[in-house]
Short mmCIF file of the N, C-alpha and C atoms (twelve columns), coordinates in Angstrom:
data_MODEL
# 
_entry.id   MODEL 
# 
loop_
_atom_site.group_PDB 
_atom_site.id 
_atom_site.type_symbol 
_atom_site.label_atom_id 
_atom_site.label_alt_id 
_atom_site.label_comp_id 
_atom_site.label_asym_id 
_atom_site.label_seq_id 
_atom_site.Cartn_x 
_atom_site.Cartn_y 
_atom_site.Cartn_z 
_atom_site.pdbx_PDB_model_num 
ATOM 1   N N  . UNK A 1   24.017 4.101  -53.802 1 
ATOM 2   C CA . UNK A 1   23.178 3.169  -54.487 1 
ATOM 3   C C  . UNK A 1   23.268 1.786  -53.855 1 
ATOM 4   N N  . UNK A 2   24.287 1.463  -53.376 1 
ATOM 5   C CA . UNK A 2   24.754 0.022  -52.926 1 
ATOM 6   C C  . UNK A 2   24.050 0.363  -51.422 1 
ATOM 7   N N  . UNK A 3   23.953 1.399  -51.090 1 
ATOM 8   C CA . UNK A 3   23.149 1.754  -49.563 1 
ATOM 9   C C  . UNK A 3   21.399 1.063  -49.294 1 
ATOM 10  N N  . UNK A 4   21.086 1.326  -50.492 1 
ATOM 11  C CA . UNK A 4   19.609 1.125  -50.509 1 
ATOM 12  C C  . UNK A 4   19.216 -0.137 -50.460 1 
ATOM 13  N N  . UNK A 5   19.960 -1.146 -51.028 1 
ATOM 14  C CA . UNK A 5   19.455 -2.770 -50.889 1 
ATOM 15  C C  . UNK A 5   19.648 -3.072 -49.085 1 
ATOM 16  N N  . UNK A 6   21.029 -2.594 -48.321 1 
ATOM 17  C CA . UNK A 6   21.301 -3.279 -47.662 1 
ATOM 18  C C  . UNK A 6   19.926 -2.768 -46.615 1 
ATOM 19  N N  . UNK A 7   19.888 -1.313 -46.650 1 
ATOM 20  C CA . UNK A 7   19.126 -0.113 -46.261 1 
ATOM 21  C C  . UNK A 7   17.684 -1.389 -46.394 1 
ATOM 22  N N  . UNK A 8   17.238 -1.658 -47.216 1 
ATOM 23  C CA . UNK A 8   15.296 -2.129 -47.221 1 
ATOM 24  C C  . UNK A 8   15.696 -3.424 -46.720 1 
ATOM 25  N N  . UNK A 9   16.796 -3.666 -45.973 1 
ATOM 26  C CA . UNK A 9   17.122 -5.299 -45.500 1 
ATOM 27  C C  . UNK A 9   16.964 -5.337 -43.776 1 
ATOM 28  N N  . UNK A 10  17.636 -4.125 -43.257 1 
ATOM 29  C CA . UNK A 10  17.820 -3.803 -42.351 1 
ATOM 30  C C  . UNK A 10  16.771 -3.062 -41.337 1 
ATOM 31  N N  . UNK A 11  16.233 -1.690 -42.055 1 
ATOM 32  C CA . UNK A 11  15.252 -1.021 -41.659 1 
ATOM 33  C C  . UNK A 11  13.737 -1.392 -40.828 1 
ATOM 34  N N  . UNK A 12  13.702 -0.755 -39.637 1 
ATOM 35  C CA . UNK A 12  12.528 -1.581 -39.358 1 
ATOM 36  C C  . UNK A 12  11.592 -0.186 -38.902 1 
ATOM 37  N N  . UNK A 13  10.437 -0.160 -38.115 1 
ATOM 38  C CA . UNK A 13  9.264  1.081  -38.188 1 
ATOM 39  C C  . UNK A 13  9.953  2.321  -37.992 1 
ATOM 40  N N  . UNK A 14  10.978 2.607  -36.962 1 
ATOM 41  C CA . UNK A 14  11.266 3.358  -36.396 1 
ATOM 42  C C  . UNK A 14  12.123 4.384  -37.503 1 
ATOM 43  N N  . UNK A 15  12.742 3.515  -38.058 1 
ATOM 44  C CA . UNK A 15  13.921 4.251  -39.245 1 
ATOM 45  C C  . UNK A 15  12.835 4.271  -40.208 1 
ATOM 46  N N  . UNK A 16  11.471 3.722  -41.315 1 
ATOM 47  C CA . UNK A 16  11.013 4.069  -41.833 1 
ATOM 48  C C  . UNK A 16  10.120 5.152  -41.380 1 
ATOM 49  N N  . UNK A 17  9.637  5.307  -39.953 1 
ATOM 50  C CA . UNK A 17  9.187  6.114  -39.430 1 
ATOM 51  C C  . UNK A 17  10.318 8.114  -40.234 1 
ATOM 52  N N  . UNK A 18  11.435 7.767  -39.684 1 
ATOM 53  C CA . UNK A 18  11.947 8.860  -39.652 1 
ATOM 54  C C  . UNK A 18  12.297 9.338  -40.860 1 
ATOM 55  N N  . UNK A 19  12.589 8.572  -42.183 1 
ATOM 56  C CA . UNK A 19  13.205 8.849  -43.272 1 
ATOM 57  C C  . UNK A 19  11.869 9.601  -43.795 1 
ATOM 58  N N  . UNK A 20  10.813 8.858  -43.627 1 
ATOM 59  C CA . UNK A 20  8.934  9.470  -43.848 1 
ATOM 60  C C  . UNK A 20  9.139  11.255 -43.396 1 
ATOM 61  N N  . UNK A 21  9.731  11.394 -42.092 1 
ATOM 62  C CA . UNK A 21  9.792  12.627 -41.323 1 
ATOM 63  C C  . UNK A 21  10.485 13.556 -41.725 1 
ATOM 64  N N  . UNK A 22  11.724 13.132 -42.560 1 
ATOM 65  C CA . UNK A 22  12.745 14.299 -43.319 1 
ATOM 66  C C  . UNK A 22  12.002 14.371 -44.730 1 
ATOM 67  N N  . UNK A 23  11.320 13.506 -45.293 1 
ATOM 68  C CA . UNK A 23  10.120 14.094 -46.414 1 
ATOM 69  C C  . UNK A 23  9.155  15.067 -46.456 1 
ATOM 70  N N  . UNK A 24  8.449  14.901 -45.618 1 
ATOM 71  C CA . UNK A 24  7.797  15.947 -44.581 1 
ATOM 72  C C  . UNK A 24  8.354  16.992 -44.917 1 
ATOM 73  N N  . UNK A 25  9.595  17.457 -43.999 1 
ATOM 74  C CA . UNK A 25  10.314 18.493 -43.842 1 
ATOM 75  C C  . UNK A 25  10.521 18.308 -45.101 1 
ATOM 76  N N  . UNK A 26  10.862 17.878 -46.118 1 
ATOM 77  C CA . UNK A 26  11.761 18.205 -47.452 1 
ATOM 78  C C  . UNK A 26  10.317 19.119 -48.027 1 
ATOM 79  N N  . UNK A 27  8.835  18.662 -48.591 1 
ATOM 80  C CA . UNK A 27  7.795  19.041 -48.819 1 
ATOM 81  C C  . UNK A 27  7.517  19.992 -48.138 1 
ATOM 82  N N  . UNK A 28  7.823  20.572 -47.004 1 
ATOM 83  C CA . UNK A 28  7.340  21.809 -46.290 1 
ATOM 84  C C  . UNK A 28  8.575  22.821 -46.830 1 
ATOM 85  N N  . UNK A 29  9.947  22.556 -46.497 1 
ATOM 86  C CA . UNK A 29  10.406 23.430 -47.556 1 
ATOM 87  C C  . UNK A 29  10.495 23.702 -48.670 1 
ATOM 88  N N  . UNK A 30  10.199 22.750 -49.591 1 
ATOM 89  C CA . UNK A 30  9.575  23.157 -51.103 1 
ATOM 90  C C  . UNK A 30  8.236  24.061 -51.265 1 
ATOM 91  N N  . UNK A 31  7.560  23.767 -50.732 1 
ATOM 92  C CA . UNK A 31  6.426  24.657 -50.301 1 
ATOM 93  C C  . UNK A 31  6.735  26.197 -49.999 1 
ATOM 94  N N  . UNK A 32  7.581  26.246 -48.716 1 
ATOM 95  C CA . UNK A 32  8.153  27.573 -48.716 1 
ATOM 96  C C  . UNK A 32  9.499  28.510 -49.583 1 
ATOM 97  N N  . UNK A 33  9.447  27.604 -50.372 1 
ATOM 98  C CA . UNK A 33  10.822 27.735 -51.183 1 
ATOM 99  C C  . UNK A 33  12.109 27.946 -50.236 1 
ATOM 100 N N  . UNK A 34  12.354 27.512 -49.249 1 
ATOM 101 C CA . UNK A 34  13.554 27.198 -48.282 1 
ATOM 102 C C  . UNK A 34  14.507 26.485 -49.095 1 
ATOM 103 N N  . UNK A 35  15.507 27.200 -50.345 1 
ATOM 104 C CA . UNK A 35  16.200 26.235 -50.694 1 
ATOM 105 C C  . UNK A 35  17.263 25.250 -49.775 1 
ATOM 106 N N  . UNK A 36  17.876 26.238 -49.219 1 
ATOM 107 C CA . UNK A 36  18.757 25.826 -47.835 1 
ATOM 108 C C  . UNK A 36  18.734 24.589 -47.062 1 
ATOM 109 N N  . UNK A 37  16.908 24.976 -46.398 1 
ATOM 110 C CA . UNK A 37  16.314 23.571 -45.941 1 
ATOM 111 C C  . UNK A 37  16.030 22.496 -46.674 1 
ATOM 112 N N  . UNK A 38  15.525 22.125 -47.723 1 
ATOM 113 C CA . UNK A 38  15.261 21.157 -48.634 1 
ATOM 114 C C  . UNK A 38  16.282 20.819 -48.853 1 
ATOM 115 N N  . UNK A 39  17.653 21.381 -49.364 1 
ATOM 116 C CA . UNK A 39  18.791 20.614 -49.310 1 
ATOM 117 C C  . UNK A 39  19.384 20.044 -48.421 1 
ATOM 118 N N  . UNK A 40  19.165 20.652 -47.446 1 
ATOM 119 C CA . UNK A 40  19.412 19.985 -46.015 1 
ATOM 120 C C  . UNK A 40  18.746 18.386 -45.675 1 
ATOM 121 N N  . UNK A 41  17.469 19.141 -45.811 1 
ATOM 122 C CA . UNK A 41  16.707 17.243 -45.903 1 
ATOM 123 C C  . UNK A 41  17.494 16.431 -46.651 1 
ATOM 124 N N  . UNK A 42  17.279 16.867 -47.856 1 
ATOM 125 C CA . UNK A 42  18.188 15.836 -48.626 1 
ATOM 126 C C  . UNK A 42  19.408 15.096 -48.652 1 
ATOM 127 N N  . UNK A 43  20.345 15.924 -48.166 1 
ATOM 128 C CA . UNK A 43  21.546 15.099 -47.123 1 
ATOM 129 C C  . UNK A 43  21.464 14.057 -45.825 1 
ATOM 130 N N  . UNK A 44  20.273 14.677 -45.447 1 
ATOM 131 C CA . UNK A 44  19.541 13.938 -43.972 1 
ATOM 132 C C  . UNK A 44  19.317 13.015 -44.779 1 
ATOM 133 N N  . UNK A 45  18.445 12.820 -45.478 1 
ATOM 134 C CA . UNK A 45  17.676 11.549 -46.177 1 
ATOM 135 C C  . UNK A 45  18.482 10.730 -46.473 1 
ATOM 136 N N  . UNK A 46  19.718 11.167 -46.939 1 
ATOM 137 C CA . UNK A 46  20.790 10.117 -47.799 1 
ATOM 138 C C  . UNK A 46  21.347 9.353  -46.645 1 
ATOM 139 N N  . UNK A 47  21.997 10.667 -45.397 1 
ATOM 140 C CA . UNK A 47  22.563 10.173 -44.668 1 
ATOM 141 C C  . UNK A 47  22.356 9.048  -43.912 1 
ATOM 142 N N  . UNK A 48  20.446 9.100  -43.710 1 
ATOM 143 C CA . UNK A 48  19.798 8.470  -42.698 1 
ATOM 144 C C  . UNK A 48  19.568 6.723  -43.239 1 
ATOM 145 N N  . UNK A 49  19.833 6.669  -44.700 1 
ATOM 146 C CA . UNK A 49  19.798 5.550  -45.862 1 
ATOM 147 C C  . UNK A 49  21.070 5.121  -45.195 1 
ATOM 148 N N  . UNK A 50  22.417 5.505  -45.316 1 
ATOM 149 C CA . UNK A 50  23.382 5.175  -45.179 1 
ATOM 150 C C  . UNK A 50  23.304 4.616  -43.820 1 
ATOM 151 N N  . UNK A 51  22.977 4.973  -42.677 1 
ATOM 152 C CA . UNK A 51  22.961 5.000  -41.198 1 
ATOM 153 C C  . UNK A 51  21.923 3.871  -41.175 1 
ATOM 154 N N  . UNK A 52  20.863 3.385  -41.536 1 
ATOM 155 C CA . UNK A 52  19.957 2.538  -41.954 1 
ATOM 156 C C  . UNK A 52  20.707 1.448  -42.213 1 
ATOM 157 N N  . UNK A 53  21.784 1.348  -43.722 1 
ATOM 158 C CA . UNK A 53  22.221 0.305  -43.976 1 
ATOM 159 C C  . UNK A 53  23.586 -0.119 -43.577 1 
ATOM 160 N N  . UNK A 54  23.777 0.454  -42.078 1 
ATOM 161 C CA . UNK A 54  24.583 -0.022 -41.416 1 
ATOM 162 C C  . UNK A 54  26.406 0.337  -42.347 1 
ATOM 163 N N  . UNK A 55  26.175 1.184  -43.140 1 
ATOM 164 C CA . UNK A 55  27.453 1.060  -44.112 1 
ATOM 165 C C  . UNK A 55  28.133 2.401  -43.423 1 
ATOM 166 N N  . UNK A 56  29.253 2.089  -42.078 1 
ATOM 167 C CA . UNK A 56  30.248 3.540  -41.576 1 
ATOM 168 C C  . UNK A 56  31.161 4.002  -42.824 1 
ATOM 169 N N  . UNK A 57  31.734 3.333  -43.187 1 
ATOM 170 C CA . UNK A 57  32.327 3.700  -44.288 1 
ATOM 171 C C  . UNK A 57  31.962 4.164  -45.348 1 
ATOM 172 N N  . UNK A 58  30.920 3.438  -45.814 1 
ATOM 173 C CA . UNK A 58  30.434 4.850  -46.898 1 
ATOM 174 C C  . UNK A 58  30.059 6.054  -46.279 1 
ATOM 175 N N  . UNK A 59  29.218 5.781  -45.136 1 
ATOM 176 C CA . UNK A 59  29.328 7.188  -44.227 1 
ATOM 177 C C  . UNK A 59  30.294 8.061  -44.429 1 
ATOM 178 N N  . UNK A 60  31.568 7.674  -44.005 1 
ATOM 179 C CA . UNK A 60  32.295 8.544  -43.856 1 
ATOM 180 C C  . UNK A 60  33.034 9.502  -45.106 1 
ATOM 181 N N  . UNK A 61  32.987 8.463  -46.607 1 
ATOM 182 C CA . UNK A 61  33.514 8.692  -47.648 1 
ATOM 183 C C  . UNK A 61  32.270 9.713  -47.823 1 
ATOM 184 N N  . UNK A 62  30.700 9.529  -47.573 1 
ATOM 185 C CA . UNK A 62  30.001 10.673 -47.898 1 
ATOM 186 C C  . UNK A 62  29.768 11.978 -47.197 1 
ATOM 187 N N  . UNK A 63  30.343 11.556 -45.972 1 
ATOM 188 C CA . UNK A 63  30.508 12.960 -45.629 1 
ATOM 189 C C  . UNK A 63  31.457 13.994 -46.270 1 
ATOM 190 N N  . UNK A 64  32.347 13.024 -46.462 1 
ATOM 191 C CA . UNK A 64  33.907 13.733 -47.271 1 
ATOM 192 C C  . UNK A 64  33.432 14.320 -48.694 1 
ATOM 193 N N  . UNK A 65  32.681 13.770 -49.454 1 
ATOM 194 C CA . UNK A 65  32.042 14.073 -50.524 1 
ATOM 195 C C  . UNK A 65  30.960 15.356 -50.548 1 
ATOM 196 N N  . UNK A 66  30.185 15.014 -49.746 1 
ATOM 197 C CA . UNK A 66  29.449 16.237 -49.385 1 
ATOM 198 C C  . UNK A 66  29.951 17.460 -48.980 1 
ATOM 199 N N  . UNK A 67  31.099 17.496 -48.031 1 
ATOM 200 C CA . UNK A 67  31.568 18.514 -48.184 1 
ATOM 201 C C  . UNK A 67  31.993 19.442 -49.103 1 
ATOM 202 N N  . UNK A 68  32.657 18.823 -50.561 1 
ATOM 203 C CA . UNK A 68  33.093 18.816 -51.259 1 
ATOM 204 C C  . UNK A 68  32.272 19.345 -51.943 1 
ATOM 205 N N  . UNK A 69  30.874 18.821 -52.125 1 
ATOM 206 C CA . UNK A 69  29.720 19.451 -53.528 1 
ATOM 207 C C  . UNK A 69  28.791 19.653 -52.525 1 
ATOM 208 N N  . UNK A 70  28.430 19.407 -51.283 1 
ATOM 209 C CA . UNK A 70  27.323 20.385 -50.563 1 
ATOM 210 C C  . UNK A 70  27.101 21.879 -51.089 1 
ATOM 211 N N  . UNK A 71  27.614 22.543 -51.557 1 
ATOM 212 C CA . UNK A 71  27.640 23.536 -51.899 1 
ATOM 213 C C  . UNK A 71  26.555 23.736 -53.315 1 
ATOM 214 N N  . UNK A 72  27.502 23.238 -54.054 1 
ATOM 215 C CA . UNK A 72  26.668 22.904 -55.422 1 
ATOM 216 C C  . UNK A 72  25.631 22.808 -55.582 1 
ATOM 217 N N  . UNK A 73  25.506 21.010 -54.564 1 
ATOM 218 C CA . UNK A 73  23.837 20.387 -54.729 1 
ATOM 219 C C  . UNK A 73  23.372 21.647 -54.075 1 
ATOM 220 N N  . UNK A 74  23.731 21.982 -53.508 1 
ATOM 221 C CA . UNK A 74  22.674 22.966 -52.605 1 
ATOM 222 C C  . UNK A 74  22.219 24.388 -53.698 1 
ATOM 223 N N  . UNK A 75  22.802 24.600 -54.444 1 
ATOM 224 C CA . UNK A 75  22.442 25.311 -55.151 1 
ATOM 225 C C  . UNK A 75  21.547 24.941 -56.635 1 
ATOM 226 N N  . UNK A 76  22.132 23.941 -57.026 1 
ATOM 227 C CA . UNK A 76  21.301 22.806 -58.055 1 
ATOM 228 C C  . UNK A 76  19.794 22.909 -57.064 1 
ATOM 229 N N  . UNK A 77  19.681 22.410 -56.020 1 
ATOM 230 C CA . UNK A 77  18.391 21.974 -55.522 1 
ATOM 231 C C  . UNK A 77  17.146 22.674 -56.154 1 
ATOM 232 N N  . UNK A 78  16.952 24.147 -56.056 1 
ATOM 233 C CA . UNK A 78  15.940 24.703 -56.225 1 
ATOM 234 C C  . UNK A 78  15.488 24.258 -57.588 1 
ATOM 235 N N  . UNK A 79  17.140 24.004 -58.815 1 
ATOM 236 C CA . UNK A 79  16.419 23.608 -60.026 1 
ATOM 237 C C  . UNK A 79  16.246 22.166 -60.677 1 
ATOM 238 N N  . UNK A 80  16.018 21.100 -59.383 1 
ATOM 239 C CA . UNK A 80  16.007 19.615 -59.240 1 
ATOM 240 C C  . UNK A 80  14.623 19.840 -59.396 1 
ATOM 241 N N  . UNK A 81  13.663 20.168 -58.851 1 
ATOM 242 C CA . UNK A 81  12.434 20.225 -59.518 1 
ATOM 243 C C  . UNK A 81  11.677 19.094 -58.325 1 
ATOM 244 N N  . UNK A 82  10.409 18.782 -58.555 1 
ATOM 245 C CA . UNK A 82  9.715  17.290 -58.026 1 
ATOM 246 C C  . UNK A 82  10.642 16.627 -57.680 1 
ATOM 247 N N  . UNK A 83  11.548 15.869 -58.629 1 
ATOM 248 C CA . UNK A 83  11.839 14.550 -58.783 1 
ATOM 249 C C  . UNK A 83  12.484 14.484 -57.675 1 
ATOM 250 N N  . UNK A 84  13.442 15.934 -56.993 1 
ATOM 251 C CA . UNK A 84  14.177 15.388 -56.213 1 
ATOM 252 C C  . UNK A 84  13.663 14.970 -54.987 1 
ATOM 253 N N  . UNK A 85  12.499 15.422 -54.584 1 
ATOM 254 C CA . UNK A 85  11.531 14.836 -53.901 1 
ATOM 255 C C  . UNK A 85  10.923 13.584 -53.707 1 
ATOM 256 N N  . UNK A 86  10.003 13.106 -55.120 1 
ATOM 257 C CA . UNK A 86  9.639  12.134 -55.508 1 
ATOM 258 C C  . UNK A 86  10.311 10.848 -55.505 1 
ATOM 259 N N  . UNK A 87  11.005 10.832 -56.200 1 
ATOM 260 C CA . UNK A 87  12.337 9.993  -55.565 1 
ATOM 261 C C  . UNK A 87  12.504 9.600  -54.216 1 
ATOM 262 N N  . UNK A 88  12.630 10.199 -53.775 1 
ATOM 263 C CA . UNK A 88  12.814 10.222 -52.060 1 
ATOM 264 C C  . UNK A 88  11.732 8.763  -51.386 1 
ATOM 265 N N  . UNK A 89  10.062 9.674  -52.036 1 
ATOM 266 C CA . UNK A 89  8.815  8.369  -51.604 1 
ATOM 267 C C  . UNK A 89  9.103  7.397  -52.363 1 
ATOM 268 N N  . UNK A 90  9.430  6.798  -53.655 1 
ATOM 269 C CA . UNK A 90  9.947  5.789  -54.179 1 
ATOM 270 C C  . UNK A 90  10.928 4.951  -53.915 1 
ATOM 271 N N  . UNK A 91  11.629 5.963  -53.050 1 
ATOM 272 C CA . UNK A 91  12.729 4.779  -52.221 1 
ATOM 273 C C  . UNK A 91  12.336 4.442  -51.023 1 
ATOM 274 N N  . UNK A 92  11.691 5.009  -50.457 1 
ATOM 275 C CA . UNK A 92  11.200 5.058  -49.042 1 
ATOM 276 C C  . UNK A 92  9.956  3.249  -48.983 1 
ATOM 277 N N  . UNK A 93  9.285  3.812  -50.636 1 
ATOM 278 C CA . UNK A 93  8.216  3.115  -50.415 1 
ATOM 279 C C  . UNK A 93  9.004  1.067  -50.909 1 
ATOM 280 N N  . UNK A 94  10.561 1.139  -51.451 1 
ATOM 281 C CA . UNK A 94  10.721 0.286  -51.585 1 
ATOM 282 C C  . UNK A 94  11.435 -0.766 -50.291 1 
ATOM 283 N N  . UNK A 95  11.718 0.321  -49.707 1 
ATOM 284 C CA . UNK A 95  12.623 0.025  -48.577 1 
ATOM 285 C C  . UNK A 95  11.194 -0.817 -47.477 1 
ATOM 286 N N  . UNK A 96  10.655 0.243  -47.622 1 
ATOM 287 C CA . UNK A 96  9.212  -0.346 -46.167 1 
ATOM 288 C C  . UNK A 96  8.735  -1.676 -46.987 1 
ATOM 289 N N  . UNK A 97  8.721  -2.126 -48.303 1 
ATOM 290 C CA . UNK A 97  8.265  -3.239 -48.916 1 
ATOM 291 C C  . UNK A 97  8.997  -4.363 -48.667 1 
ATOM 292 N N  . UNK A 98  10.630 -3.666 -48.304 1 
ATOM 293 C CA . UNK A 98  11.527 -5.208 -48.356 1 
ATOM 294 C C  . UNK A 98  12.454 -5.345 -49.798 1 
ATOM 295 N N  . UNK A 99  11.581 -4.353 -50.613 1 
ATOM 296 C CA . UNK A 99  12.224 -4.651 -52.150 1 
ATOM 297 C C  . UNK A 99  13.192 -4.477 -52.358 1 
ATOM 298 N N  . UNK A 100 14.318 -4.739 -51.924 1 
ATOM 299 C CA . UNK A 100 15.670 -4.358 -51.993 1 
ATOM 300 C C  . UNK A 100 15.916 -3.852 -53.545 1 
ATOM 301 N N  . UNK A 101 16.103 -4.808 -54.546 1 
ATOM 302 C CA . UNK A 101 16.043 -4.615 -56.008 1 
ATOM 303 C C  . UNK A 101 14.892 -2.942 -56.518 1 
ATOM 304 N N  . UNK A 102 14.239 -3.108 -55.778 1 
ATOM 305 C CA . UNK A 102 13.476 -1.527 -56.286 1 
ATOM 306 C C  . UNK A 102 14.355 -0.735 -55.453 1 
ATOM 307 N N  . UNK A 103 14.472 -0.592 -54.262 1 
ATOM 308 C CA . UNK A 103 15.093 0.285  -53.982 1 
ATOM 309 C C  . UNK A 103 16.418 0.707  -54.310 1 
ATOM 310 N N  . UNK A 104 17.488 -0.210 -54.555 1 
ATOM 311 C CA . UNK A 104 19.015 -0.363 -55.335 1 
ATOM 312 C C  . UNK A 104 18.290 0.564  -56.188 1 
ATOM 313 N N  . UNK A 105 17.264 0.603  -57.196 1 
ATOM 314 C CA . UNK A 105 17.231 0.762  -58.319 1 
ATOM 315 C C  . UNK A 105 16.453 2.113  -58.366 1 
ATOM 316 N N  . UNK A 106 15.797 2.070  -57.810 1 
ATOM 317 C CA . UNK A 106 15.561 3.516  -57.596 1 
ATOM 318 C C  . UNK A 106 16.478 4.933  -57.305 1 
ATOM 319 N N  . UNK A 107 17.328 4.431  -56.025 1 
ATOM 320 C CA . UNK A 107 18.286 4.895  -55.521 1 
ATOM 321 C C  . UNK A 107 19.225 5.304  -56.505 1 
ATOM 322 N N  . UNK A 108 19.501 4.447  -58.060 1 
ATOM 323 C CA . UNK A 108 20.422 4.686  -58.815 1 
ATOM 324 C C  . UNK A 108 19.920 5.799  -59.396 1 
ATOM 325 N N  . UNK A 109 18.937 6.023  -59.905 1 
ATOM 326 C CA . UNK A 109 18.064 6.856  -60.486 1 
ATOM 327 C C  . UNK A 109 18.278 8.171  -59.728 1 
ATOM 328 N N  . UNK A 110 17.655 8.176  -58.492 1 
ATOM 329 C CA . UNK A 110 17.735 9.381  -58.312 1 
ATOM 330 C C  . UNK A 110 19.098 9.969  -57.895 1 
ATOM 331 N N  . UNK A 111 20.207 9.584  -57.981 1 
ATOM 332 C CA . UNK A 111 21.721 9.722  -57.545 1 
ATOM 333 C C  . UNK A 111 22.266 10.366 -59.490 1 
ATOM 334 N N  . UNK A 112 21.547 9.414  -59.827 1 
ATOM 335 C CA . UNK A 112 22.171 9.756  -61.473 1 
ATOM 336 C C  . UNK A 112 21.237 10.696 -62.184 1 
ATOM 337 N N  . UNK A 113 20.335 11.157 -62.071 1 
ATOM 338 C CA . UNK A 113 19.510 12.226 -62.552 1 
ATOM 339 C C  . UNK A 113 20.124 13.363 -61.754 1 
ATOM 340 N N  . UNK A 114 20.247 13.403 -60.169 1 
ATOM 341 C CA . UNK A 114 21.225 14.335 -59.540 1 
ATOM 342 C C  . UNK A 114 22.221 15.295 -60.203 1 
ATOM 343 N N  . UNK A 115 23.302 13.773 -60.614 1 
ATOM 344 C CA . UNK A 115 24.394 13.860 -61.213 1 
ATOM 345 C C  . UNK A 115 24.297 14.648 -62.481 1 
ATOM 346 N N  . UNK A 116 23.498 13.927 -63.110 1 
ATOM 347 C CA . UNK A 116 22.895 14.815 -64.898 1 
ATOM 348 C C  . UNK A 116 22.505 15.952 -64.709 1 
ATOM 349 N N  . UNK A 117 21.636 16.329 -64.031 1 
ATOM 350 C CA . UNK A 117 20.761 17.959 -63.378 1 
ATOM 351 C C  . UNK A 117 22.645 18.571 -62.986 1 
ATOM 352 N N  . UNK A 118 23.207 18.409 -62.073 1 
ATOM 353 C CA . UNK A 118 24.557 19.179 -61.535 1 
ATOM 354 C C  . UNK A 118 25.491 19.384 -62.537 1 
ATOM 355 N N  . UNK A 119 25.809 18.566 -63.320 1 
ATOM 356 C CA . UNK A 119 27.062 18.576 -64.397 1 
ATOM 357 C C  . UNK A 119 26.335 19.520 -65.401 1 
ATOM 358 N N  . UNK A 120 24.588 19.559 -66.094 1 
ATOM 359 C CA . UNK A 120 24.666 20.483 -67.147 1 
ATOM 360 C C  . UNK A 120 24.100 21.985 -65.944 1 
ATOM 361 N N  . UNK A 121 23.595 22.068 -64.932 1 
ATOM 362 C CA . UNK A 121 23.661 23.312 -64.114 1 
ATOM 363 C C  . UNK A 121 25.561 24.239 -64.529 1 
ATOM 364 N N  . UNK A 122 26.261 23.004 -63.863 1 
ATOM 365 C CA . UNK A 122 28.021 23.701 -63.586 1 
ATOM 366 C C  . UNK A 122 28.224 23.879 -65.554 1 
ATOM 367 N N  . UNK A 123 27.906 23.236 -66.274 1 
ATOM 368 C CA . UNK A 123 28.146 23.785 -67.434 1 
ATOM 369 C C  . UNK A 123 27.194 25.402 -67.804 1 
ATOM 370 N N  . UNK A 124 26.343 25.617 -67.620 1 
ATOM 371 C CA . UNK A 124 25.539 26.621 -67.933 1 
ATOM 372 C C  . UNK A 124 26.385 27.879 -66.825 1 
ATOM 373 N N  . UNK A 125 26.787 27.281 -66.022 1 
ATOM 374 C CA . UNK A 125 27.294 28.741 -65.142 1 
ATOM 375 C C  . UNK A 125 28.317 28.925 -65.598 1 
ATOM 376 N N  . UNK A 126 29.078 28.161 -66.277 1 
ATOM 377 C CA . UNK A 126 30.552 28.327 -67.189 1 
ATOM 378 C C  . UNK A 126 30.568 28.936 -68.071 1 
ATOM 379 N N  . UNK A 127 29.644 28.760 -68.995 1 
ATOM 380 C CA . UNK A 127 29.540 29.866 -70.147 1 
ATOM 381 C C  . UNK A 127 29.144 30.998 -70.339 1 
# 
């Protein structure tokens, strides 16, 4: 979340160019129901936010993290629905604006709806 302000500060055609390009790909595997791939984007996307806002260290703490629940999200994904998509152009579209504050804020959103969608998924497979 703290990625996305520095992320729409930094970013210039080339990186909005590409984050546009793993959407793409995220929408073509939703389309084909590629859960695999769409989750894949979606790590790309985050990663490429992070790599954008110049932050190695959170980098690295999210790789460590991802390892950790890559698994999960990846299985959550198919039942993230739109949003986890949608989201994606809402940050994208705050970042290419400059809006730092939309994008922080967006970014929280779709990290914490994530979070909400994964915690009642891992409860439903528990019972």
């Amino acid at each position: 979340m703290r990625e996305a302000r520095p992320a729409s500060e930094n970013a210039n055609a080339d990186d909005i160019a590409a984050l546009e390009e793993i959407i793409d790909r995220n929408e073509a595997a939703f389309r084909e129901e590629d859960w695999d791939a769409a989750s894949g984007c979606n790590q790309e996307f985050h990663f490429k936010i992070v790599n954008i806002a110049r932050m190695e260290i959170l980098g690295g703490m999210l790789s460590a993290l991802w390892l950790q629940t890559g698994p999960v999200v990846s299985s959550f994904y198919q039942r993230g629905g739109r949003s986890m998509v949608d989201e994606q152009y809402a940050i994208v579209a705050a970042i290419k604006a400059g809006d730092a504050d939309a994008a922080a804020r967006v970014m929280k959103r779709d990290v914490a709806g994530s979070v909400e969608g994964i915690v009642a998924y891992l409860r439903e497979l528990a019972q």
